[in-house]
mmCIF file of C-alpha atoms and ligand atoms in Angstrom:
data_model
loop_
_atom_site.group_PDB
_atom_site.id
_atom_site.type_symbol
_atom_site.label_atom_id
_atom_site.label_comp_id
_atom_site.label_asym_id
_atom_site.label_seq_id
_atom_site.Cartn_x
_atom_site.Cartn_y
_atom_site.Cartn_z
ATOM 1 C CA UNK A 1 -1.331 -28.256 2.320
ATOM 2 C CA UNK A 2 -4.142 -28.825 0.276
ATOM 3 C CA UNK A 3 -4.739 -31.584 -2.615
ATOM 4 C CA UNK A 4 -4.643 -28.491 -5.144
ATOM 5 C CA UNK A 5 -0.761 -27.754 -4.191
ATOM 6 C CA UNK A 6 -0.180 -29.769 -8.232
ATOM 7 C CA UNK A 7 -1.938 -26.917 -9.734
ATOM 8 C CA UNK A 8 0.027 -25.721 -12.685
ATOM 9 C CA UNK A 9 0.077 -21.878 -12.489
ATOM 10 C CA UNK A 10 0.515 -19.627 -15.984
ATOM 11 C CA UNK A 11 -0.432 -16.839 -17.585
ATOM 12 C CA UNK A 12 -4.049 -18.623 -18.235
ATOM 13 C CA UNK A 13 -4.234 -18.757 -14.246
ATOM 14 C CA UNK A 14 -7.386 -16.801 -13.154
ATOM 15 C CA UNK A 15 -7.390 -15.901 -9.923
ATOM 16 C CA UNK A 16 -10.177 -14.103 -7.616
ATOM 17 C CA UNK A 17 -8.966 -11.786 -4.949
ATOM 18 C CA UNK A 18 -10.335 -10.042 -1.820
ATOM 19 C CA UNK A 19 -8.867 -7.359 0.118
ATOM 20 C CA UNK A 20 -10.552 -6.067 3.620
ATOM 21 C CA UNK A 21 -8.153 -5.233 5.966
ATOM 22 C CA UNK A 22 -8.933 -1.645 6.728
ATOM 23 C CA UNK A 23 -11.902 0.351 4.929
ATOM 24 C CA UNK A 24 -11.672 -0.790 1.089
ATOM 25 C CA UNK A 25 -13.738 -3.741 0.584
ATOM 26 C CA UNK A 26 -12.466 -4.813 -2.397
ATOM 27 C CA UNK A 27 -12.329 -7.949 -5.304
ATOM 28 C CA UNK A 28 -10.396 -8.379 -8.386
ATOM 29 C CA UNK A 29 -9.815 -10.982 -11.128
ATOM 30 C CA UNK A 30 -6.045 -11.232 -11.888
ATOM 31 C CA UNK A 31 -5.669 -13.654 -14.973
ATOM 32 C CA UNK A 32 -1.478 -14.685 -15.291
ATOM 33 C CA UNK A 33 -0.643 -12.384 -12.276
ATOM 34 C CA UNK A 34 -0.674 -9.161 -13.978
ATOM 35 C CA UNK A 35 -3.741 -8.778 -16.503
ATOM 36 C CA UNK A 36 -6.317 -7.282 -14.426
ATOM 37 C CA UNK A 37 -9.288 -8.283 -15.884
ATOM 38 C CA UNK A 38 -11.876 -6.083 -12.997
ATOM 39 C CA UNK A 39 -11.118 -4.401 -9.861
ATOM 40 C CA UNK A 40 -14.095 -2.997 -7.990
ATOM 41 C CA UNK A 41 -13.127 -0.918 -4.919
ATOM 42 C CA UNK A 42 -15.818 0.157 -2.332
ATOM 43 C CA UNK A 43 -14.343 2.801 0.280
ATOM 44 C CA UNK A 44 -15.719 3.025 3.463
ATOM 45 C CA UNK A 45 -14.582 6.816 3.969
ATOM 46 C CA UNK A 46 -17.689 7.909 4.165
ATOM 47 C CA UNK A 47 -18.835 5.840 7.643
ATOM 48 C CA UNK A 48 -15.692 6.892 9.501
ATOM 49 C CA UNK A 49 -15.338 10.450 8.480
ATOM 50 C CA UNK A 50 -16.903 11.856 11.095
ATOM 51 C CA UNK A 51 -14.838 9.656 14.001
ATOM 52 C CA UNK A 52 -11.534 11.400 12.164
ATOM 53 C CA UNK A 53 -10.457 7.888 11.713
ATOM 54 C CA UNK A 54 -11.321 4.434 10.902
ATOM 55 C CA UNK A 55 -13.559 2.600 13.324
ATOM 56 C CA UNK A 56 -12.760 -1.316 13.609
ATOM 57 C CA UNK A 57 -15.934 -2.494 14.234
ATOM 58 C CA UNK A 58 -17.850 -0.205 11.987
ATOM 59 C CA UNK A 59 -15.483 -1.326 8.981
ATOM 60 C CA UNK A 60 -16.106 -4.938 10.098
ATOM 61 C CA UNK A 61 -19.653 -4.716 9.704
ATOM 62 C CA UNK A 62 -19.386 -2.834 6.475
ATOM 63 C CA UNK A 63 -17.165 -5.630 5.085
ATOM 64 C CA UNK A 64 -19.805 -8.082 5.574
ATOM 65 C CA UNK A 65 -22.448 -6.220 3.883
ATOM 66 C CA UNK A 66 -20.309 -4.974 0.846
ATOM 67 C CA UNK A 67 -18.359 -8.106 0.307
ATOM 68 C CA UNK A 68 -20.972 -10.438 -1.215
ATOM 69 C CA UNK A 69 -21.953 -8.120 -3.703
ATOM 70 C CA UNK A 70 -18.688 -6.802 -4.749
ATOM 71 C CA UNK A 71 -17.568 -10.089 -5.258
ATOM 72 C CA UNK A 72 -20.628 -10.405 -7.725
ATOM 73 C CA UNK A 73 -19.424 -7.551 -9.371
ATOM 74 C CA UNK A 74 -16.158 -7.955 -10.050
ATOM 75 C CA UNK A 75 -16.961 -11.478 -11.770
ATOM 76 C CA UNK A 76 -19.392 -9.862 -13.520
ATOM 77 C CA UNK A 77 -17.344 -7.179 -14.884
ATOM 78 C CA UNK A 78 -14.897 -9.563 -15.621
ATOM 79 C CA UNK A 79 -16.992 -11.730 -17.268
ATOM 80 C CA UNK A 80 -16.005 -14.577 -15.804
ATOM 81 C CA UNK A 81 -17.982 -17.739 -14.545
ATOM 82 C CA UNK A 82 -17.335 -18.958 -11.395
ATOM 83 C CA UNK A 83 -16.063 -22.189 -12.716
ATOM 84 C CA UNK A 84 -13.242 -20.520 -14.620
ATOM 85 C CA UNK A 85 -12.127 -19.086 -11.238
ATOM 86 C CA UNK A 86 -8.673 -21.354 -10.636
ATOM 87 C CA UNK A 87 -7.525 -20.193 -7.177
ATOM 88 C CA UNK A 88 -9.432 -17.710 -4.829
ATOM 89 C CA UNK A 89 -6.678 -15.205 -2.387
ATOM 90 C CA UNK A 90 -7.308 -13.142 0.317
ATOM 91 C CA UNK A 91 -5.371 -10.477 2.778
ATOM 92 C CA UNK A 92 -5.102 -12.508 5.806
ATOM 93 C CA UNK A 93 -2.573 -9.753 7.247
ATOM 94 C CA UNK A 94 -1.553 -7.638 8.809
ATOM 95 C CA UNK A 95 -4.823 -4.801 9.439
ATOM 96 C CA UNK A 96 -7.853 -4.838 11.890
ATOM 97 C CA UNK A 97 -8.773 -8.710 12.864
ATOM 98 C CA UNK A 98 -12.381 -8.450 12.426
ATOM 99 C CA UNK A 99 -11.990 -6.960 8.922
ATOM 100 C CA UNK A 100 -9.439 -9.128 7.940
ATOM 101 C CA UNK A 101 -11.924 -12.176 9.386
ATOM 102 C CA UNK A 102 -14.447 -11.213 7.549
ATOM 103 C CA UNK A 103 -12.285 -11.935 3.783
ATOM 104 C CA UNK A 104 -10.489 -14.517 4.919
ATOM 105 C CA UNK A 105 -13.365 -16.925 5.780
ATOM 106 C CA UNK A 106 -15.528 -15.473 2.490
ATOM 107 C CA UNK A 107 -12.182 -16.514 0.293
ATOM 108 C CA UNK A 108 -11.701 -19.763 2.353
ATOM 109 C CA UNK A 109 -15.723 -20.945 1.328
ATOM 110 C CA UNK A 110 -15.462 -19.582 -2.103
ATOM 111 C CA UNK A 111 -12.852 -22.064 -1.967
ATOM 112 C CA UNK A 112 -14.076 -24.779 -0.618
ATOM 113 C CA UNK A 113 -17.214 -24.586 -2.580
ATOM 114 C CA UNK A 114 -15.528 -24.229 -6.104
ATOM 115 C CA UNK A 115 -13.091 -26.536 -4.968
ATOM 116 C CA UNK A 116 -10.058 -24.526 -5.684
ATOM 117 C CA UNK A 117 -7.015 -23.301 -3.577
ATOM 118 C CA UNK A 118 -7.069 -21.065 -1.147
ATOM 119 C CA UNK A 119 -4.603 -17.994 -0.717
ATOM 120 C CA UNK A 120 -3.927 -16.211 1.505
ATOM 121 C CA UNK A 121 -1.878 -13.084 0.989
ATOM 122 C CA UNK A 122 0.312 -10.375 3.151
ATOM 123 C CA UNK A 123 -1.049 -6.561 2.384
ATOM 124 C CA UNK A 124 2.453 -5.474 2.466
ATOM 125 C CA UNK A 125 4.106 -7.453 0.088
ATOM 126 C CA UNK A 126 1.076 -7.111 -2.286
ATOM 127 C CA UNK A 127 1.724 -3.129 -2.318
ATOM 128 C CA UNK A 128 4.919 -4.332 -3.872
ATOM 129 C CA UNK A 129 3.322 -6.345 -6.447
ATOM 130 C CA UNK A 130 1.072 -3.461 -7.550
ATOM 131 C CA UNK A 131 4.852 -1.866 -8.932
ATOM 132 C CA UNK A 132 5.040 -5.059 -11.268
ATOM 133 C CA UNK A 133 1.382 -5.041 -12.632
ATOM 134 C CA UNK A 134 2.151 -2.513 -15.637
ATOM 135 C CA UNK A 135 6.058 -3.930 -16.338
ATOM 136 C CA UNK A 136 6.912 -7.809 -14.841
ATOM 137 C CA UNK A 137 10.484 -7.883 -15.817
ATOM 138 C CA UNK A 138 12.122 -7.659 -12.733
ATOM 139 C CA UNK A 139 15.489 -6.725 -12.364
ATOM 140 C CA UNK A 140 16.924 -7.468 -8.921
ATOM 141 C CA UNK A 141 18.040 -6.413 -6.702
ATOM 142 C CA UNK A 142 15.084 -3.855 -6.266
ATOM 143 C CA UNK A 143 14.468 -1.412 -3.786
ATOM 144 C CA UNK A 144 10.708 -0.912 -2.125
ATOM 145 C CA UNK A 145 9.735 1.823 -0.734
ATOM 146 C CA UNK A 146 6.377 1.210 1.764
ATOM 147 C CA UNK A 147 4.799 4.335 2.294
ATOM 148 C CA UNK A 148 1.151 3.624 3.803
ATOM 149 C CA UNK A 149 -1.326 4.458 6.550
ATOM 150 C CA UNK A 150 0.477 2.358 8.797
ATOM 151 C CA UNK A 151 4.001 1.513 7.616
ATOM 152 C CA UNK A 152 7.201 3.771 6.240
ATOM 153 C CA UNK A 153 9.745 0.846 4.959
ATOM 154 C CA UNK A 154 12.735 0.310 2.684
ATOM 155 C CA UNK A 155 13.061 -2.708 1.242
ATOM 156 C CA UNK A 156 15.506 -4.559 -0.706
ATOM 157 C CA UNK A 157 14.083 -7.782 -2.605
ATOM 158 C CA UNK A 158 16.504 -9.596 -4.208
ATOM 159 C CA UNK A 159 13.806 -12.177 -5.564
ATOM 160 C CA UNK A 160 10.233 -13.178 -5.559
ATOM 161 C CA UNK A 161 9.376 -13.502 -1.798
ATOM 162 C CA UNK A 162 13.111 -12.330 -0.618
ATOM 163 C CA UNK A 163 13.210 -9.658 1.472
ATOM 164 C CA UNK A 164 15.794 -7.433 3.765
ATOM 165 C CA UNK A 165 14.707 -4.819 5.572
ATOM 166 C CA UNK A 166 16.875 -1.025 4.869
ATOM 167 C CA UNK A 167 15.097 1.303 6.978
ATOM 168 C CA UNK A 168 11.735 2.064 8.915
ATOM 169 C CA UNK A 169 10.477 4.858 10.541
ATOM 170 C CA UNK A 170 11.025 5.117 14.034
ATOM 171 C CA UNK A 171 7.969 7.020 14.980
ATOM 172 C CA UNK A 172 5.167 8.358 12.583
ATOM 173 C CA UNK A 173 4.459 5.900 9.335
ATOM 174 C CA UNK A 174 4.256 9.100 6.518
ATOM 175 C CA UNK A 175 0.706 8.545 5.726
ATOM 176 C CA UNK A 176 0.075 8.840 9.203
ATOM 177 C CA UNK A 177 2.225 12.336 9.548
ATOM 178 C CA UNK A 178 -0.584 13.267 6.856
ATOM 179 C CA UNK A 179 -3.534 11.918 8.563
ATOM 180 C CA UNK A 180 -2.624 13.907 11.883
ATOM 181 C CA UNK A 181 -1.621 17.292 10.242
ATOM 182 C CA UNK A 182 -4.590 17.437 8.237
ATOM 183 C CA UNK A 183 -6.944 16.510 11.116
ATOM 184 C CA UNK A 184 -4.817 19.667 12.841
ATOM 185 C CA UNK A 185 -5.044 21.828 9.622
ATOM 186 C CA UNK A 186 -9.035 20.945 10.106
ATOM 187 C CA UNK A 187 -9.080 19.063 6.229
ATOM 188 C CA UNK A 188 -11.112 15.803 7.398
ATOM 189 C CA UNK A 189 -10.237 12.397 6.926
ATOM 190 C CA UNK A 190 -8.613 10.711 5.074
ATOM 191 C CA UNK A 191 -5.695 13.695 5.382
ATOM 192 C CA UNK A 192 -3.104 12.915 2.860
ATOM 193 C CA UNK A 193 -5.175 13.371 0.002
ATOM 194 C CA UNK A 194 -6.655 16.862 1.432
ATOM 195 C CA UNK A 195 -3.502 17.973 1.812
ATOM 196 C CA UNK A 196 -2.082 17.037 -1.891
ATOM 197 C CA UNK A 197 -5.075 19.256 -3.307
ATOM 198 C CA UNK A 198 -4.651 22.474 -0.966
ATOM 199 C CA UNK A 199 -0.931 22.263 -1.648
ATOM 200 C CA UNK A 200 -1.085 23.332 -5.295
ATOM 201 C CA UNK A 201 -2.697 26.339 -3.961
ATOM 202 C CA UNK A 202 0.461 26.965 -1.603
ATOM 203 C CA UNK A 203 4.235 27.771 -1.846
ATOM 204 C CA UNK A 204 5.929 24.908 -1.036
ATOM 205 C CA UNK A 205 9.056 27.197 -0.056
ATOM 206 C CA UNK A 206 6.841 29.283 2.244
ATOM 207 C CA UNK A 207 8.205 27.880 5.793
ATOM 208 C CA UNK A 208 11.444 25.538 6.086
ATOM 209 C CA UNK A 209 9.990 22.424 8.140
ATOM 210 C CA UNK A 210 12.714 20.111 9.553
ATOM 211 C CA UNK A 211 13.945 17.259 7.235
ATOM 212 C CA UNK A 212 14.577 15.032 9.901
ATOM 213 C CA UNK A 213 17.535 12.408 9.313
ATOM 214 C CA UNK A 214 17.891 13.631 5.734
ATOM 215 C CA UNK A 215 21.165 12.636 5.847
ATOM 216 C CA UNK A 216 21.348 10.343 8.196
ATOM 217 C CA UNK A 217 20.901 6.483 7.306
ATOM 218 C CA UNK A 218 17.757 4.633 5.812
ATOM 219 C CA UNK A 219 15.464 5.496 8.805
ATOM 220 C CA UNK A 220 12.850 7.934 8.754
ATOM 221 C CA UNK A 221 11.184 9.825 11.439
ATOM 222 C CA UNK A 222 7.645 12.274 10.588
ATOM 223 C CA UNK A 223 6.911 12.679 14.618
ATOM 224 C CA UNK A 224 9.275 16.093 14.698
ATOM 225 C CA UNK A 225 7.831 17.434 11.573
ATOM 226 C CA UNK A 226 4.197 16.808 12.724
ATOM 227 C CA UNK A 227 5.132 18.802 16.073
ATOM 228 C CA UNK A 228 6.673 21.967 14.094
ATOM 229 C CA UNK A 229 3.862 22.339 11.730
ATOM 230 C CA UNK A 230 1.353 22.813 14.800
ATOM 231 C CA UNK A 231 3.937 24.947 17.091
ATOM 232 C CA UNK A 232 3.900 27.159 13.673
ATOM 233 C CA UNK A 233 0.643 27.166 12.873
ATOM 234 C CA UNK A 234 0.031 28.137 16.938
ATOM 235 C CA UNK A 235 2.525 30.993 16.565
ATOM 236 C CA UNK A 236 1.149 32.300 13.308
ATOM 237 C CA UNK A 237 -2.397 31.645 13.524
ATOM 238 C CA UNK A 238 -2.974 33.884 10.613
ATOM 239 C CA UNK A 239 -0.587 31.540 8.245
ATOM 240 C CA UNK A 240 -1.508 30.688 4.791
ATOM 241 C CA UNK A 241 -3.121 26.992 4.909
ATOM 242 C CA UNK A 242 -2.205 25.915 1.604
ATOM 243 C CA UNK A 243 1.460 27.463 2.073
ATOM 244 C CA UNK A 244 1.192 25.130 5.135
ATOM 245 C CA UNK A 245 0.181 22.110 3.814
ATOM 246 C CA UNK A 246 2.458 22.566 0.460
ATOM 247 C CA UNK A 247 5.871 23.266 2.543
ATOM 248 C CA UNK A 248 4.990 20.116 4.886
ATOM 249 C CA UNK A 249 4.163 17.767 1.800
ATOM 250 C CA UNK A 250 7.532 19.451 0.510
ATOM 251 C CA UNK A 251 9.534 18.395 3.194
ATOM 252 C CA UNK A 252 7.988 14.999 3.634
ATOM 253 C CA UNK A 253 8.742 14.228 -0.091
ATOM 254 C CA UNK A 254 12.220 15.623 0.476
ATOM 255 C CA UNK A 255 13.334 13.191 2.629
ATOM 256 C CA UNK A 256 11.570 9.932 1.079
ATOM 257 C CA UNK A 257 12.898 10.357 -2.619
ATOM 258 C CA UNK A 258 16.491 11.235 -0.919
ATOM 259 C CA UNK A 259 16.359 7.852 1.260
ATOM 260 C CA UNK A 260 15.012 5.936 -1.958
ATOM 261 C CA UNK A 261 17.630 6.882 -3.999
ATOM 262 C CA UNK A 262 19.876 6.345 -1.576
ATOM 263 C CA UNK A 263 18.887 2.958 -0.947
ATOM 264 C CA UNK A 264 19.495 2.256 -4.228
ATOM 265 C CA UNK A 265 22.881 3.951 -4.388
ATOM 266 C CA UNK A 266 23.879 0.659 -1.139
ATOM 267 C CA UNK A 267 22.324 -1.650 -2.283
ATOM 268 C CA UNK A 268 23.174 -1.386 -6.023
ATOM 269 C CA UNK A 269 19.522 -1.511 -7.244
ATOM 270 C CA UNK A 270 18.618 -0.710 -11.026
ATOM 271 C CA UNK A 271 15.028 -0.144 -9.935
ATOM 272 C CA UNK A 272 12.668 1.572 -7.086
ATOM 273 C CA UNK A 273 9.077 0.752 -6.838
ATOM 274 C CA UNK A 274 7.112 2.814 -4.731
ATOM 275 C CA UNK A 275 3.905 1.242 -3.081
ATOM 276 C CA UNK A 276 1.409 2.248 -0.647
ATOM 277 C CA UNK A 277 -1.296 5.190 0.153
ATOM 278 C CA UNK A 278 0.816 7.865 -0.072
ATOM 279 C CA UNK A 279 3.036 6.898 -3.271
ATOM 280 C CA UNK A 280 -0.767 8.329 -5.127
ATOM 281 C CA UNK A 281 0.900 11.973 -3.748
ATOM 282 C CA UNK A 282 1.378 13.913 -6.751
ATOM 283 C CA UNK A 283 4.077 15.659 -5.310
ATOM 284 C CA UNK A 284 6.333 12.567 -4.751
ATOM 285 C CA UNK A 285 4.774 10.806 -7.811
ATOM 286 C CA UNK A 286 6.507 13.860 -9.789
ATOM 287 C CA UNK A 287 9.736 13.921 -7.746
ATOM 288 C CA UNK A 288 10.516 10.468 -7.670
ATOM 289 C CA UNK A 289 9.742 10.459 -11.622
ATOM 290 C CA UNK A 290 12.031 12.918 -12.153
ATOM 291 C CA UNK A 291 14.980 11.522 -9.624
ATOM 292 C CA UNK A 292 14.607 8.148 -11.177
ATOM 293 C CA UNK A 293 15.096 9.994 -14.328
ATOM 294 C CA UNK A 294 18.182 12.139 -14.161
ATOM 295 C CA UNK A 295 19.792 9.278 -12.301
ATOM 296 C CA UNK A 296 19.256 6.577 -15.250
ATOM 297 C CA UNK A 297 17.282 4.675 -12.833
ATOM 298 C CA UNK A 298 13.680 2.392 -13.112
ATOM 299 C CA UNK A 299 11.541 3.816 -11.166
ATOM 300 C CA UNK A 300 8.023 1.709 -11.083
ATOM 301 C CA UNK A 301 5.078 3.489 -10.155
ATOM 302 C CA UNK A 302 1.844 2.117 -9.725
ATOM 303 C CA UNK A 303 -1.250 4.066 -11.126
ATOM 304 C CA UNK A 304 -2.930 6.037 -8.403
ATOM 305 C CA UNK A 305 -5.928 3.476 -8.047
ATOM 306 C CA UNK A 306 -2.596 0.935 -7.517
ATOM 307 C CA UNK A 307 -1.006 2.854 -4.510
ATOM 308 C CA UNK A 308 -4.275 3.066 -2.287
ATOM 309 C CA UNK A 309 -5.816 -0.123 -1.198
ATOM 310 C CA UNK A 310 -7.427 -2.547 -4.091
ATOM 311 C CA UNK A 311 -7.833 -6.238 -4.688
ATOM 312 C CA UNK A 312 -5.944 -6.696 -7.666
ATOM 313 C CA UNK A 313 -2.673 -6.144 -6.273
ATOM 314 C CA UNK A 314 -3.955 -9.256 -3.749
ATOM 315 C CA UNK A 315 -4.871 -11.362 -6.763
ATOM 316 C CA UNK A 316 -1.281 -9.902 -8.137
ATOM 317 C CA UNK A 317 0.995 -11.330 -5.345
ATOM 318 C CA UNK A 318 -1.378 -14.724 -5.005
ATOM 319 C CA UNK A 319 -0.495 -15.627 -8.138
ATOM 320 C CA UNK A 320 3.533 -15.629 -7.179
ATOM 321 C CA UNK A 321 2.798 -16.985 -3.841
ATOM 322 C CA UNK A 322 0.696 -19.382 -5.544
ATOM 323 C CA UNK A 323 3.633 -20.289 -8.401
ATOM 324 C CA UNK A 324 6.554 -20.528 -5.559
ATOM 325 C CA UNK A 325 4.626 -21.887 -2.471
ATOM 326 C CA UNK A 326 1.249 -23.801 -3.770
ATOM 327 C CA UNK A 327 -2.044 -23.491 -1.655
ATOM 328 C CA UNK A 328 -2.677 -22.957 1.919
ATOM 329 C CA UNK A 329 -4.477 -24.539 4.269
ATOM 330 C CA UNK A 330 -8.286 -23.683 4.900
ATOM 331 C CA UNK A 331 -7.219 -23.928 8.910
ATOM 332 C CA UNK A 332 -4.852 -20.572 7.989
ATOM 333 C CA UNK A 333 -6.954 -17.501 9.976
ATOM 334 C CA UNK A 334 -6.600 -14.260 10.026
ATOM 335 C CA UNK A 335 -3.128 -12.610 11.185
ATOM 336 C CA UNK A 336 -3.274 -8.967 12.311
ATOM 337 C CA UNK A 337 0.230 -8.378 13.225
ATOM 338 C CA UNK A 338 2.096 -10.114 9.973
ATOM 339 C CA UNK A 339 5.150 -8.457 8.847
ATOM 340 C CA UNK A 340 7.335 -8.660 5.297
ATOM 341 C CA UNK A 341 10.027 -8.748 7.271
ATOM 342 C CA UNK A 342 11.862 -9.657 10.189
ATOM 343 C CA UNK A 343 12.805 -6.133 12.126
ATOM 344 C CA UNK A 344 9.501 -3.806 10.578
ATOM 345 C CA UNK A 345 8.140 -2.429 13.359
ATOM 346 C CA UNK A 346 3.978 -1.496 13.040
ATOM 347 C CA UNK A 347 2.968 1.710 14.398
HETATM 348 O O1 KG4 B 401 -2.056 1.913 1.579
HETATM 349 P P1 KG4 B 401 -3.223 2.628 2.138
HETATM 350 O O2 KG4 B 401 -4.432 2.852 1.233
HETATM 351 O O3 KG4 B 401 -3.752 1.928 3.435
HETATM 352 C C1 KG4 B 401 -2.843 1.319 4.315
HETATM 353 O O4 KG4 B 401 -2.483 0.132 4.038
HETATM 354 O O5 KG4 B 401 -2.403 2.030 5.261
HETATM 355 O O6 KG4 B 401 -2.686 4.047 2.684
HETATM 356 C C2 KG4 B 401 -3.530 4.978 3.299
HETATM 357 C C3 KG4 B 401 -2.713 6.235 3.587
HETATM 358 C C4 KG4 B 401 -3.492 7.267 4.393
HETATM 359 O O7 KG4 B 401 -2.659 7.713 5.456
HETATM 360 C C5 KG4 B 401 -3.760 8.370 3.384
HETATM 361 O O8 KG4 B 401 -3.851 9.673 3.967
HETATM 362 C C6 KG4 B 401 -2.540 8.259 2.485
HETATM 363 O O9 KG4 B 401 -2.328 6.874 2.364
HETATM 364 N N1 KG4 B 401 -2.770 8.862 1.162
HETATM 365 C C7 KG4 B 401 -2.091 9.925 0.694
HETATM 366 C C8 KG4 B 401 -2.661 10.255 -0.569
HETATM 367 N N2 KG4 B 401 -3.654 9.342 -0.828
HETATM 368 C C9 KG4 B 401 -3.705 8.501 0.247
HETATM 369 N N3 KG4 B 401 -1.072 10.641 1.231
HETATM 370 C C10 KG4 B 401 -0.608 11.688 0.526
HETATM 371 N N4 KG4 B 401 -1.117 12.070 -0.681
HETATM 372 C C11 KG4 B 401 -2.124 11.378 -1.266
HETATM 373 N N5 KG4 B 401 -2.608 11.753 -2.456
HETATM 374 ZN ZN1 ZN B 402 -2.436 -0.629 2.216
#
């Protein structure tokens, strides 16, 4: 614990944050937790489209030579000095170990230079925190639903930094079940937002894809649907691509807004926030609007820019961690396999 642990943290609190766990290299300034004052996102997409998926040690490299400047920028665009900076955060978990290195130590001497504390912040808990950014006034118990790249999670949080896991997936994380059929479907990389633009071209009723455990518990499994959408598209090789890609984002939606609600209906929760990658889908943006709706619900959705990987949902949660837990050490490194929870399983 640092000498900075005393800090008093309010709503004049500016903090700077970094996020590079995957292929966003990203800084924001977050004054009070929730006023984002800049957030400058770089995305890598470009260097790993042509693998069909993100390369660890290309992104690494990239990291180091977007970071510096980004940084710049995003205290520039904020315009703020460095000496108004009070606390500096980074990811430090979980994602790829070199990437997440290459933040962690940048945030650690930006700290140690300015003389301010250090940060350090999990991914997953700061896609929460990107739900509270346009409305703060929490109600708990809240459900969280985790749909990324890497994770599919329920949450319930029944209080800043209090967390119970409801359900995982047991196979496929959703963004993943887009990644793979679009690679399939031949859309490129990154799939999931491919797919959300062919699908307004298609009929989302065109061909009933399983709903796997629709009504079956809080789990979630996408490795069944993945599997029938390429044994159809082998049998009917003449099949409509958008009526495809529509009736699979259909049936993927299907069975996250029933499990969120439902969720909500056990656990008693007045609000859902939806977080991650694939909570920018405008399919399940609209559905889970219009659920939360009709069943006198708060439903808290981040913008789109919110859902995929920034920095000022970083600088968002750093300022909570900060409040409720003070600094952390400059020793802390970088942790690839954190979880939110005990029982989340990574896949
Ligand atoms: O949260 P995120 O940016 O990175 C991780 O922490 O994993 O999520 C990335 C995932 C990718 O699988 C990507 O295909 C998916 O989110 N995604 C989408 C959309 N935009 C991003 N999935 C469906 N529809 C979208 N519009
Ligand atoms: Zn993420």
């Amino acid at each position: 614990m640092s000498v900075h642990s005393q800090l008093s943290v309010d709503e004049s609190t500016v903090i700077l944050a970094i996020e590079t766990s995957c292929d966003e290299t990203a800084a924001s300034v977050v004054m009070g937790g929730t006023d984002v004052v800049s957030s400058i996102v770089s995305s890598q997409i470009d260097l790993h489209a042509r693998f069909g998926g993100v390369v660890p040690e290309i992104a690494s490299r990239a990291h180091l030579d977007l970071l510096g400047p980004i940084v710049r920028e995003a205290l520039d665009v904020a315009g703020v000095e460095a000496r108004r900076v009070d606390a500096v955060a980074a990811t430090y978990g979980p994602g790829l170990v070199g990437a997440l290195l290459v933040g962690v130590s940048a945030a650690k001497a930006l700290a140690f230079a300015w003389d301010v504390p250090f940060v350090g912040v999990n991914h997953l808990e700061a896609h929460l925190y990107a739900g509270l950014l346009d409305d703060p006034s929490l109600e708990f118990p809240m459900v969280f639903m985790l749909v990324s790249g890497g994770h599919t999670m329920l949450i319930e949080m029944s209080d800043h930094g209090r967390y119970r896991l409801l359900g995982r997936t047991i196979d496929d994380a959703a963004g993943e079940a887009f990644d793979k059929v679009a690679r399939f479907l031949g859309l490129g990389y990154p799939g999931g937002p491919a797919i959300d633009r062919l699908s307004a071209e298609g009929d989302p009723r065109a061909i009933d894809f399983p709903r796997a455990m629709l009504h079956d518990g809080l789990d979630f499994s996408f490795s069944g649907l993945k599997t029938s959408v390429m044994n159809h598209v082998r049998k009917n090789p003449s099949v409509s691509t958008p009526d495809v890609a529509a009736s699979f984002q259909t049936a993927v939606v299907d069975v996250l807004v029933s499990k969120a609600m439902r969720a909500a209906d056990q656990t008693g929760a007045r609000a859902v926030v939806l977080g991650g990658g694939v909570a920018a889908n405008s399919e399940l943006r609209r559905r889970f609007t219009e659920v939360c709706e009709s069943s006198g619900r708060r439903g808290l959705l981040p913008s789109r820019a919110m859902c995929t990987d920034n920095a000022a949902m970083i600088g968002a949660a750093a300022w909570y961690r900060l409040r409720d837990h003070g600094a952390m050490g400059l020793d802390t490194g970088a942790s690839p396999n954190l979880r939110l929870v005990a029982g989340e399983v990574t896949s």
